[in-house]
Structure formats: C-alpha cells, structure tokens
Coordinates of C-alpha atoms and ligand atoms in Angstrom, one line a residue:
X1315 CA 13.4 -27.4 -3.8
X1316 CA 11.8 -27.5 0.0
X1317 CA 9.7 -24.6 -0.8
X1318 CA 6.0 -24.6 -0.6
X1319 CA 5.0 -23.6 -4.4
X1320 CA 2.4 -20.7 -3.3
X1321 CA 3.9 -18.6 -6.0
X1322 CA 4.6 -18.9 -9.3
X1323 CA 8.3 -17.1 -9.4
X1324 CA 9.9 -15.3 -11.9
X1325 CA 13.0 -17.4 -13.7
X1326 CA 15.5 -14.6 -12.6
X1327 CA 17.4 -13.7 -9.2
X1328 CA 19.1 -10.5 -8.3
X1329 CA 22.4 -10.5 -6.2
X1330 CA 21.9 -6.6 -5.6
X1331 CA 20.8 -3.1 -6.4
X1332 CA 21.2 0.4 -6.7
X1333 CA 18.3 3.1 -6.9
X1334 CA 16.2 1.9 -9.8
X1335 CA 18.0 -0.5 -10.8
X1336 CA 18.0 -4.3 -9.9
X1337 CA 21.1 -6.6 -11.4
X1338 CA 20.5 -10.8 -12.1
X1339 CA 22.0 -13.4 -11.5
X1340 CA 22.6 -13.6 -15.2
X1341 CA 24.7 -10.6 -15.3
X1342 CA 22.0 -8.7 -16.6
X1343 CA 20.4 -4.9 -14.9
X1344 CA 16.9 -4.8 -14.5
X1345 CA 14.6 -1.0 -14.5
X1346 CA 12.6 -1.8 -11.3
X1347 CA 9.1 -0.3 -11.9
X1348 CA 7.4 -2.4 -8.8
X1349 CA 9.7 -1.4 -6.2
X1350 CA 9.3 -4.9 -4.8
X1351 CA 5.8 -4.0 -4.7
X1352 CA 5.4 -0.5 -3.9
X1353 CA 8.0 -1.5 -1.0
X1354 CA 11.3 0.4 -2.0
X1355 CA 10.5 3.8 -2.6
X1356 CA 13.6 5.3 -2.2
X1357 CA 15.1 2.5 -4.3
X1358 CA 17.5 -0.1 -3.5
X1359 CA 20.6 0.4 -1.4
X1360 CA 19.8 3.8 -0.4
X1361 CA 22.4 5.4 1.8
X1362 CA 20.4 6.9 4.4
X1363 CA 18.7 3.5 5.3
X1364 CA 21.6 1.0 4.8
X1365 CA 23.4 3.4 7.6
X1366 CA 20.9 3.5 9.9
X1367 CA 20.1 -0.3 9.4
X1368 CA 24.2 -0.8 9.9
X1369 CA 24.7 1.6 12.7
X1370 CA 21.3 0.1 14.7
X1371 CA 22.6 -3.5 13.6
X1372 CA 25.9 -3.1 15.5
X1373 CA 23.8 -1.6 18.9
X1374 CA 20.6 -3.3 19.3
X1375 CA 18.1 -5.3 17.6
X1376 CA 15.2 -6.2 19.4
X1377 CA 14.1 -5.8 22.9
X1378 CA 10.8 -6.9 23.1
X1379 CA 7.6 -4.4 23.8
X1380 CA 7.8 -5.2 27.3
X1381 CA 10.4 -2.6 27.8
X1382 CA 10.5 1.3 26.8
X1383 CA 11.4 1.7 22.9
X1384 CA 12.9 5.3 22.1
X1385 CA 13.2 4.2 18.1
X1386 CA 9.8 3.4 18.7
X1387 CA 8.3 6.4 20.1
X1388 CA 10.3 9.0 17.7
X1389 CA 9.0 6.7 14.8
X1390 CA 5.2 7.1 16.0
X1391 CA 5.8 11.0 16.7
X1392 CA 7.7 11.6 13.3
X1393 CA 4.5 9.4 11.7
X1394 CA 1.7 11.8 13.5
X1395 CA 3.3 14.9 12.8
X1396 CA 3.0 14.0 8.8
X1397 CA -0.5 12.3 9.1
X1398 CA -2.2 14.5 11.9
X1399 CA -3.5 11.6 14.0
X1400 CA -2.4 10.6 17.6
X1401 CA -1.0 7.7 18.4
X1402 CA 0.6 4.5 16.7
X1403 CA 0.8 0.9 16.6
X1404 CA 3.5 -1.1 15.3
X1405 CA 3.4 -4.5 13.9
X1406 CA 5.3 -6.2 11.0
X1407 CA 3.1 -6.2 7.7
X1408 CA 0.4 -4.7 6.1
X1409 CA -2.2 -8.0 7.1
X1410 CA -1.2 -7.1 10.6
X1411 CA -2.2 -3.1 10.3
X1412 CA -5.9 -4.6 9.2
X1413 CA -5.8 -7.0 11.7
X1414 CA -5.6 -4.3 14.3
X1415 CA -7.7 -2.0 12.6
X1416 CA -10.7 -4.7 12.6
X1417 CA -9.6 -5.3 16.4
X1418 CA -9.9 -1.6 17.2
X1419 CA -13.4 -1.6 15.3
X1420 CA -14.9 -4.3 17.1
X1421 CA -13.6 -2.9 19.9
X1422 CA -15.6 0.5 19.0
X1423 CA -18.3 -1.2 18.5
X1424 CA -18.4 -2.6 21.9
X1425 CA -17.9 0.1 23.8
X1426 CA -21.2 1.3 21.9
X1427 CA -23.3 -1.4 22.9
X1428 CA -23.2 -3.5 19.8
X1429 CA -22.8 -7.2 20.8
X1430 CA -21.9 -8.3 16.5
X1431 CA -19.9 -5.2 15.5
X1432 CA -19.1 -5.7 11.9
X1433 CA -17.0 -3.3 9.4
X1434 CA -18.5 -2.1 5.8
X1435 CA -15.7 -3.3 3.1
X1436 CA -15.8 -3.0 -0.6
X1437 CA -15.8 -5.1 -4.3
X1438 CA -12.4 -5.3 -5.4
X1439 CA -10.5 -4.7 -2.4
X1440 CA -7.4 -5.9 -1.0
X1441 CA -6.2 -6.4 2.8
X1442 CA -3.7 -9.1 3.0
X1443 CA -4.1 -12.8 3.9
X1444 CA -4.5 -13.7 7.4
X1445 CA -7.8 -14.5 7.9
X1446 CA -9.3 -11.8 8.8
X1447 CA -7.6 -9.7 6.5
X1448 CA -8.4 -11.9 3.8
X1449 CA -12.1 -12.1 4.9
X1450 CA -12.5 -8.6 4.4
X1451 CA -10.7 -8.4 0.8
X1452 CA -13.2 -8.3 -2.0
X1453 CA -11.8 -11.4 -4.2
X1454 CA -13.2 -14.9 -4.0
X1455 CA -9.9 -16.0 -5.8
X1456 CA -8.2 -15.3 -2.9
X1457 CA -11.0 -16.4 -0.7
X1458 CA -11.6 -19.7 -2.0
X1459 CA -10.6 -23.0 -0.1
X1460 CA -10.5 -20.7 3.0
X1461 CA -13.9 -20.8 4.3
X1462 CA -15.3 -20.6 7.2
X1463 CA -14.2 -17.0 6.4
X1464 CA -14.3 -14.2 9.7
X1465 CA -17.8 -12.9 10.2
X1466 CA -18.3 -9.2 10.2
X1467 CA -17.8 -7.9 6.9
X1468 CA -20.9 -6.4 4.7
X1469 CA -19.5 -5.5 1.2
X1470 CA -21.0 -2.8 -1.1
X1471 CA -19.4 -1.7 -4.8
X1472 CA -16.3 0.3 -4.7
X1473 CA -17.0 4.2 -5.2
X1474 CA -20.9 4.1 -4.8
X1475 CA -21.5 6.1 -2.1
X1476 CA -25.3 5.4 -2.2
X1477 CA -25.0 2.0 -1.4
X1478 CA -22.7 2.6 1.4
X1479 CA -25.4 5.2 3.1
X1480 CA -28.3 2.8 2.6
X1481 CA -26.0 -0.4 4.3
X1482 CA -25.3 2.1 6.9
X1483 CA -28.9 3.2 7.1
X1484 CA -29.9 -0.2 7.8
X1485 CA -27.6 -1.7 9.6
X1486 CA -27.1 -0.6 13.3
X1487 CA -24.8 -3.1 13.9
X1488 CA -21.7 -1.3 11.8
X1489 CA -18.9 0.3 13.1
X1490 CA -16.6 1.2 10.9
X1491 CA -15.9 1.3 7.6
X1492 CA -12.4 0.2 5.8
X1493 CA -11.2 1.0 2.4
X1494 CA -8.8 1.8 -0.2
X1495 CA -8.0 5.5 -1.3
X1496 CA -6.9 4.0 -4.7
X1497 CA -7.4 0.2 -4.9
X1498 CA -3.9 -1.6 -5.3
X1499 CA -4.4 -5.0 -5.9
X1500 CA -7.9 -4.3 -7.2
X1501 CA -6.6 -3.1 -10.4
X1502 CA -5.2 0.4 -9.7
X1503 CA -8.6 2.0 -9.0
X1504 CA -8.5 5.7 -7.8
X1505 CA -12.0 6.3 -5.8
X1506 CA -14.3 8.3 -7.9
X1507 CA -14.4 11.9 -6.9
X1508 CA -16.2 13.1 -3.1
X1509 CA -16.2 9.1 -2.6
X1510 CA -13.8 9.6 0.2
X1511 CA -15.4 12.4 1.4
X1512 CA -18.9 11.0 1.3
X1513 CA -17.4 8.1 3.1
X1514 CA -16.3 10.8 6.1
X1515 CA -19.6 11.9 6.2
X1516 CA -21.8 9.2 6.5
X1517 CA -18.9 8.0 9.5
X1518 CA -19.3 11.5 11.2
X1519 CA -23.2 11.3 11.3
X1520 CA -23.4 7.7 12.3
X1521 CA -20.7 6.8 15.1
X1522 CA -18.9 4.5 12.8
X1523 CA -14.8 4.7 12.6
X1524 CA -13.2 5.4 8.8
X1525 CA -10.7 3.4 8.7
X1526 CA -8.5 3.4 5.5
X1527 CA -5.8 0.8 4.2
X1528 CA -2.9 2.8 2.8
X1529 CA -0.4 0.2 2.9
X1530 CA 0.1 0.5 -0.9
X1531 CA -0.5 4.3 -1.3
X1532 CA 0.9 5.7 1.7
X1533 CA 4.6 7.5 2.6
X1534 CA 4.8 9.5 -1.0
X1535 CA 3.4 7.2 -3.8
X1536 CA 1.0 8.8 -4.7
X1537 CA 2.4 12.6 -4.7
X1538 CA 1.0 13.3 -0.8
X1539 CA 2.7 11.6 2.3
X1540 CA -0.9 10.1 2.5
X1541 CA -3.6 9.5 -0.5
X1542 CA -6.5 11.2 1.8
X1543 CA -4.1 14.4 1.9
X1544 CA -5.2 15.2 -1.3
X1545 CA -8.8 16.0 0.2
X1546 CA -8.6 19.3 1.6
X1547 CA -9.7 18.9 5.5
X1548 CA -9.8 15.2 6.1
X1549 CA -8.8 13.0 8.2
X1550 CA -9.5 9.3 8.7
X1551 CA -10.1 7.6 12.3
X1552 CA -7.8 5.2 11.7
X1553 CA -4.9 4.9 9.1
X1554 CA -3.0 1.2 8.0
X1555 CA 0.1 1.5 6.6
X1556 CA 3.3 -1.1 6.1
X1557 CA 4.8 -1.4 2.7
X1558 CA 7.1 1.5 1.9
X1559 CA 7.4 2.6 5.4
X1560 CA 10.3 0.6 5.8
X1561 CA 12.2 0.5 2.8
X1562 CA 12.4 -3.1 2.8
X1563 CA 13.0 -4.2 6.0
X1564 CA 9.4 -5.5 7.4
X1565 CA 7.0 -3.3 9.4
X1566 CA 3.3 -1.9 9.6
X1567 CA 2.0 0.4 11.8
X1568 CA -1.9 1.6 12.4
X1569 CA -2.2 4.8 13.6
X1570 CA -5.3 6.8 15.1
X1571 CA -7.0 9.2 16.5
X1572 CA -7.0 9.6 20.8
X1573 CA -10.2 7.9 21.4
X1574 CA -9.3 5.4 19.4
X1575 CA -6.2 4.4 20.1
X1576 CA -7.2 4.6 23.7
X1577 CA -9.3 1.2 22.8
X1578 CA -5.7 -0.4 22.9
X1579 CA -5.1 -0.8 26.3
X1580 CA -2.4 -2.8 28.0
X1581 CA -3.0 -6.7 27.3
X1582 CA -5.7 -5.8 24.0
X1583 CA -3.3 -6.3 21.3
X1584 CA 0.7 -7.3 20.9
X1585 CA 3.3 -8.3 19.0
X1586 CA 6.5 -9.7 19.2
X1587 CA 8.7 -8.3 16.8
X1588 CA 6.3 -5.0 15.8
X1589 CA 8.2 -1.6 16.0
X1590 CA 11.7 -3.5 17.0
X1591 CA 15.0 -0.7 17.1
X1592 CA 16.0 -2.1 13.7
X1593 CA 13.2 -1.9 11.7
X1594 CA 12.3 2.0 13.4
X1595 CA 16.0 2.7 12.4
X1596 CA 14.9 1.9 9.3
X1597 CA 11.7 3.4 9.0
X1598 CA 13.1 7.1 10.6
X1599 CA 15.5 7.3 7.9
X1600 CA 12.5 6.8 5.1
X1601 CA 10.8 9.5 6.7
X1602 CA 13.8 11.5 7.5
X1603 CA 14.5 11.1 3.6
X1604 CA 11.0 11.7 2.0
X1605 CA 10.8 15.0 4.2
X1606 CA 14.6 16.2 2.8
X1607 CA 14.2 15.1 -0.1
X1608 CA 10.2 16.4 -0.9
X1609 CA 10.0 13.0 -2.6
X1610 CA 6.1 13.0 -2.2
X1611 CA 6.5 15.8 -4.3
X1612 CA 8.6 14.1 -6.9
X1613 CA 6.2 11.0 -7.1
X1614 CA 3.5 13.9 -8.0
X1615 CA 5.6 15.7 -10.3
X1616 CA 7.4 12.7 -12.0
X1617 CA 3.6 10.3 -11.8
X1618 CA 2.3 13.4 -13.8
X1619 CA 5.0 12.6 -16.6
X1620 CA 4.6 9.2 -17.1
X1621 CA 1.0 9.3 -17.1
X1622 CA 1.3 12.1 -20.0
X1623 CA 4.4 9.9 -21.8
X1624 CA 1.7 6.7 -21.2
X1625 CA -0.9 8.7 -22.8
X1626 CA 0.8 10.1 -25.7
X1627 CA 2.2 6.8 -26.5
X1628 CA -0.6 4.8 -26.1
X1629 CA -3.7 6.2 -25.9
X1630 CA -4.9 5.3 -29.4
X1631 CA -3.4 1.9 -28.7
X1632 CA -6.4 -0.8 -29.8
X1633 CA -5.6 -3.1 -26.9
X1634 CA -5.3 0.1 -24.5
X1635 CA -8.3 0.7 -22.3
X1636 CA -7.3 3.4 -20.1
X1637 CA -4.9 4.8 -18.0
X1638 CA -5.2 5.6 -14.6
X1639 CA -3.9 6.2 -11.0
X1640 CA -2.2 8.9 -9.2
X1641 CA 1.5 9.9 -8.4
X1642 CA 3.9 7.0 -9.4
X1643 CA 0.8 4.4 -9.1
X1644 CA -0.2 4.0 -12.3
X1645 CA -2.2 1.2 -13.9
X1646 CA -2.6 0.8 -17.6
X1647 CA -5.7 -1.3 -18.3
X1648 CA -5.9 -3.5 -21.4
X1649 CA -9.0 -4.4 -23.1
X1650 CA -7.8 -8.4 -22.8
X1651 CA -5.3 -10.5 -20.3
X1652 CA -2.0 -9.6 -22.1
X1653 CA 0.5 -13.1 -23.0
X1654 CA 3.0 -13.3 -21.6
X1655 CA 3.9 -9.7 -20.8
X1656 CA 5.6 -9.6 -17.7
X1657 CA 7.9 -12.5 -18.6
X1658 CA 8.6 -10.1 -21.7
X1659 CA 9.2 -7.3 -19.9
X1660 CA 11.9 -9.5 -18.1
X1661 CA 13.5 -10.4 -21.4
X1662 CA 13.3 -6.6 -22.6
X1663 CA 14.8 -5.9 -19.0
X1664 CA 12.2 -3.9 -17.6
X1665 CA 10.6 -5.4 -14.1
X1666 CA 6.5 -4.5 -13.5
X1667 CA 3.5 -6.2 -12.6
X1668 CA -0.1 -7.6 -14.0
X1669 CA -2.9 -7.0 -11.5
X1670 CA -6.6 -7.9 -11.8
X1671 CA -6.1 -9.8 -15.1
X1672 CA -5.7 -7.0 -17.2
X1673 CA -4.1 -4.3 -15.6
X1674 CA -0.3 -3.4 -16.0
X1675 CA 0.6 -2.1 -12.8
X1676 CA 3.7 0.6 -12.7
X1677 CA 4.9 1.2 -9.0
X1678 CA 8.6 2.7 -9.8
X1679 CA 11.2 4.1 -7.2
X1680 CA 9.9 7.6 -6.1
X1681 CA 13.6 8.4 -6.9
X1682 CA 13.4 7.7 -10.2
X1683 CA 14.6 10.7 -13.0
X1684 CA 12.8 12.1 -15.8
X1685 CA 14.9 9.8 -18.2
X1686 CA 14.3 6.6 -17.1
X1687 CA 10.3 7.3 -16.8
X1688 CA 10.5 7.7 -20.9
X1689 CA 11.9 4.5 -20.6
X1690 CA 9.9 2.5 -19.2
X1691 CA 7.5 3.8 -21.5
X1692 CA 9.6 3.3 -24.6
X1693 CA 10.1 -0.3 -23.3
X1694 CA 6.6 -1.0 -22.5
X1695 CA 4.7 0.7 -25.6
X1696 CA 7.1 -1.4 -28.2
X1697 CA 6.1 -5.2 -26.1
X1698 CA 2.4 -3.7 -26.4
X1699 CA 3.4 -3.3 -30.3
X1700 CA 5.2 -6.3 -30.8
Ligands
PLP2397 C1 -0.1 -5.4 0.1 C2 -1.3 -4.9 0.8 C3 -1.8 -5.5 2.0 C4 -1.1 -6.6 2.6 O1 0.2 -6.3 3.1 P1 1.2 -7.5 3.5 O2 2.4 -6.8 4.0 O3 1.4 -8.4 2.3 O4 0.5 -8.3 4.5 C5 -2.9 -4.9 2.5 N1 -3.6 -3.9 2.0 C6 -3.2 -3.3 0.8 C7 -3.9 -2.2 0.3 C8 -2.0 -3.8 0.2 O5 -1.7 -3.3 -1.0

C-alpha cells in the first residue's frame, strides 16, 4: 500500500452516508457519533450542502485570492454577524487558523515594541500539527521527534487562572494568549467556571490579544454558534475555527476584531486555495442551515439528553470516572485505558473515538433525534458491561 503509515486505520471503509448514518464496505450501517471528527455536523449527504457544492461545482471552483471573491466576502459577513467580530481570514484547516492567529500575535506584539513576542498556551491543549501549531499544543507525544520546536510559547495548567496572571505579571514580553473553551483532543475538558472570563480580564488590563481555538467547539457543538457565547458579554480578539464550518469539504477561517485584523495587511499572510468559491459554497449553506434549522439549539437541547441517558446508565459504573462536556461534546472518562473499545464499537456498529487514553469521546451529528441518542447509549453502556 504506498501510503505513509502515520495512522493506525480502522479495518472498515464506507462507500456513503446519509445523516447519521455511515454504510461499509461490508454491507454493514454504521451510527456516526464522531462526525468525522466533530466535522459533519449536519451529517452526511445533507441536501443543502451537496446542492450548493453541485451547483458551485458546475460554475467555478477556484480563482485564486488575487482577484475579488463574492463567496468569500458573504461567507466572512454571514460569519461576523453570528460571532460579533470584524473581519475574516480564510485558509484550509484548523493548523492554518493557529498559524495565522500566532502570526497576527507576533504581529501585535510588534507593533508594541516587543522584539520576542510570545503567546501564553496551556497543559493539555491541542492546535494541529504544523509546527507551530504543534509547538504550541500541550502534548510531548505529539511533540516528540519534532524538536527544535517554534519559540514563543510559555505554558501554564489548563483552568488555573492564577498561574496565568502571575506568567503575565512577569512576563512583558506576552502578547496574547490562545486556548481552548473546552479542550478537544485534551480529553473533553470544559474550562472551569470564570476561567474564560478571568482570561478576558487579565488580556483587557495587560495589552495582550485572547485568542481562542474553536475549531472543535465552534458552529453549534456545543449548544451556542460559539463556546464563549455562553459567557454573557464576551468576546475574544481573535477567534480560529475550521472543522464543522464546512461540512466536510476543507476550510478554516480566523476571524477578529478591526485592529486586529488590520495587522493583515496586503503581502502579511496568504493562501492559495483558503476561502476558494467551492468551499464558501459550502460553508454558506452550513450557516444558512444551522441558522434555519436552530441546530445550535438542538446540540444544547439533544447534548443535555445524552449526558442525562450517560448518567443514568452509567454513573455508578465501577470503571466510569465522570462525565463531562457541553452540547453534543461529551467525553466519558474511565478510570483505566479501555481494550479494545473502539474496535468493539465497530463490531457493535456504533463509530466514536478514544482521546487522552481514557476518555470516550462522543461528537454525534447535531441532527441527530432523540432515538438514536438512547442508542448510542444502549450500545456503549452494554461494551462498558461486557
Ligand atoms: C482538530 C483541531 C485542530 C487542528 O485542525 P486540523 O484541521 O486537523 O489542522 C486545532 N485545534 C483544535 C482545538 C482541534 O480540535
């Protein structure tokens, strides 16, 4: 097989889908509750996106950003009119959004006189894999056999603000900060309570840009268009987002607030392929759709039954820890690395994810009915039984 082995794949292949469901190669159907990763939100083969991909297929694909994109610029309204910033960037993957986040922080830091700008990250994170990107994530697994990583990132514990003000405190030489609202890859980690908050704060007072990844919890997972919309009042500087925005087809976007995206000027940053007519197409109609269809509010209504179902099942379980998360990102941590599990979950017909050792990751279809949520469940407590 000339593929480079960088993953260790799943023995099973789908030849196509339909809402939650995925169907193999082996004639079997598949409940999808990872969304190819907290990608396909308004599951697979969704009408509204399979026209607009068709219909922008058979007009135009890609121009370049050397010309005037319409798709483009109705994309990055449509995005700042949900998320109350002011101005977009488009690339093609959620490693890309931090990439041009970290730019536009060094950036910040230059124009205020710091020749070393660096950017405050935390334990546990996850940003993606180009260098910077993975410089910046808080996982020496995924760090290791990179080095020399970027320089620029100090790293404090995820949710202690107190360690965060006293780095600040004593180091002029910050600029921003980037982080999580609810760690993904980390282990499904909501941020403790005022964290996000305190984080705004200690920004505000010291010059220093917030700058937060939602490429995993943004556009409706987690029961808001955005996680920070669940804090009353706030608003980050600058806001990275890429894997349900486009339903599947491939593209990230930063967006920020005027000052800041005025860093950006022509010649700072580019991209090919970023905010091509297809993949805006794409993108309008997941918008266009979440906004119809109040799916944000599903995820919060439908994430708030399967973390009851999850508990009632399983909350006197002996090898359940806890269970945690927020809209339809749930994570249920076990007290030991589970055997085996996701390859039984294939067999039982049920697709999901093991994150952080330990933690059973649940990222389903935000279209997903009441029905198939007490499956999953039913499906996962009896492999946790078995
Ligand atoms: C997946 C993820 C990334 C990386 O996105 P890619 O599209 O794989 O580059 C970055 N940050 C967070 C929080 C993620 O979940």
């Amino acid at each position: 097989m000339a593929l480079m082995q960088n993953y260790a794949r799943l023995p099973v292949s789908f030849t196509h889908g339909e809402g939650i469901w995925l169907y193999g190669d082996d004639g079997k159907r598949y409940l999808d509750a990872l969304s190819g990763i907290a990608v396909c939100g308004l599951g697979h083969s969704h009408p509204a996106v399979t026209r607009a991909i068709q219909e922008q297929a058979g007009r135009l694909l890609h121009t370049s950003n050397l010309y005037q994109i319409p798709l483009q610029e109705a994309l990055g309204d449509d995005l700042c009119r949900v998320s109350g910033l002011d101005a977009a960037f488009f690339c093609n993957s959620g490693a890309e959004a931090n990439e041009a986040a970290i730019k536009l922080a060094r950036l910040h830091g230059h124009g205020r006189g710091i020749a070393e700008p660096q950017v405050l990250v935390f334990t546990q994170s996850f940003h993606g894999r180009t260098l910077a990107a993975l410089s910046a994530t808080g996982n020496l697994k995924i760090q290791e056999g990179f080095s020399p990583l970027v320089p620029g990132f100090l790293r404090v514990p995820y949710g202690d603000l107190a360690a965060a003000q006293a780095v600040v405190s004593a180091n002029p030489s910050l600029a921003a900060i980037l982080v999580e609202p609810i760690q993904g890859e980390g282990g499904v980690r909501p941020a403790p309570a005022g964290f996000l908050a305190g984080l705004r704060d200690i920004c505000d007072r010291q010059g220093l840009l917030l700058m937060l990844d939602e490429v995993q919890t943004g556009i409706g997972r987690t029961g808001k268009f955005f996680a920070y919309q669940h804090e009353s009042g706030f608003l980050p500087d600058v806001l990275n987002l890429a894997k349900g925005l486009g339903n599947g087809v491939p593209i990230g976007a930063v967006l920020a607030r005027k000052p800041v995206a005025a860093l950006f000027s022509p010649g700072r940053h580019g991209t090919t392929f970023g905010g091509s007519p297809i993949v805006c197409a794409a993108a309008r109609a997941v918008l266009r759709t979440m906004e119809e269809d109040r799916l944000p509010d599903r995820a919060s209504h439908l994430g708030t039954l399967l973390a009851t179902v999850l508990h009632n099942r399983l909350r006197n379980h002996p090898e359940v820890e806890e269970i945690r998360g927020q809209g339809l990102m749930v994570g249920v941590v076990l007290r030991r690395k589970p055997d085996a599990l996701v390859e039984r979950a294939l067999a039982a017909g049920l697709l999901l994810n093991v994150t952080a050792e330990r933690v059973i990751r649940l990222l389903p279809p935000l279209i997903i009915g009441e029905d198939e949520i007490r499956k999953i469940v039913d499906i996962l407590a009896g492999l946790l039984e078995s």
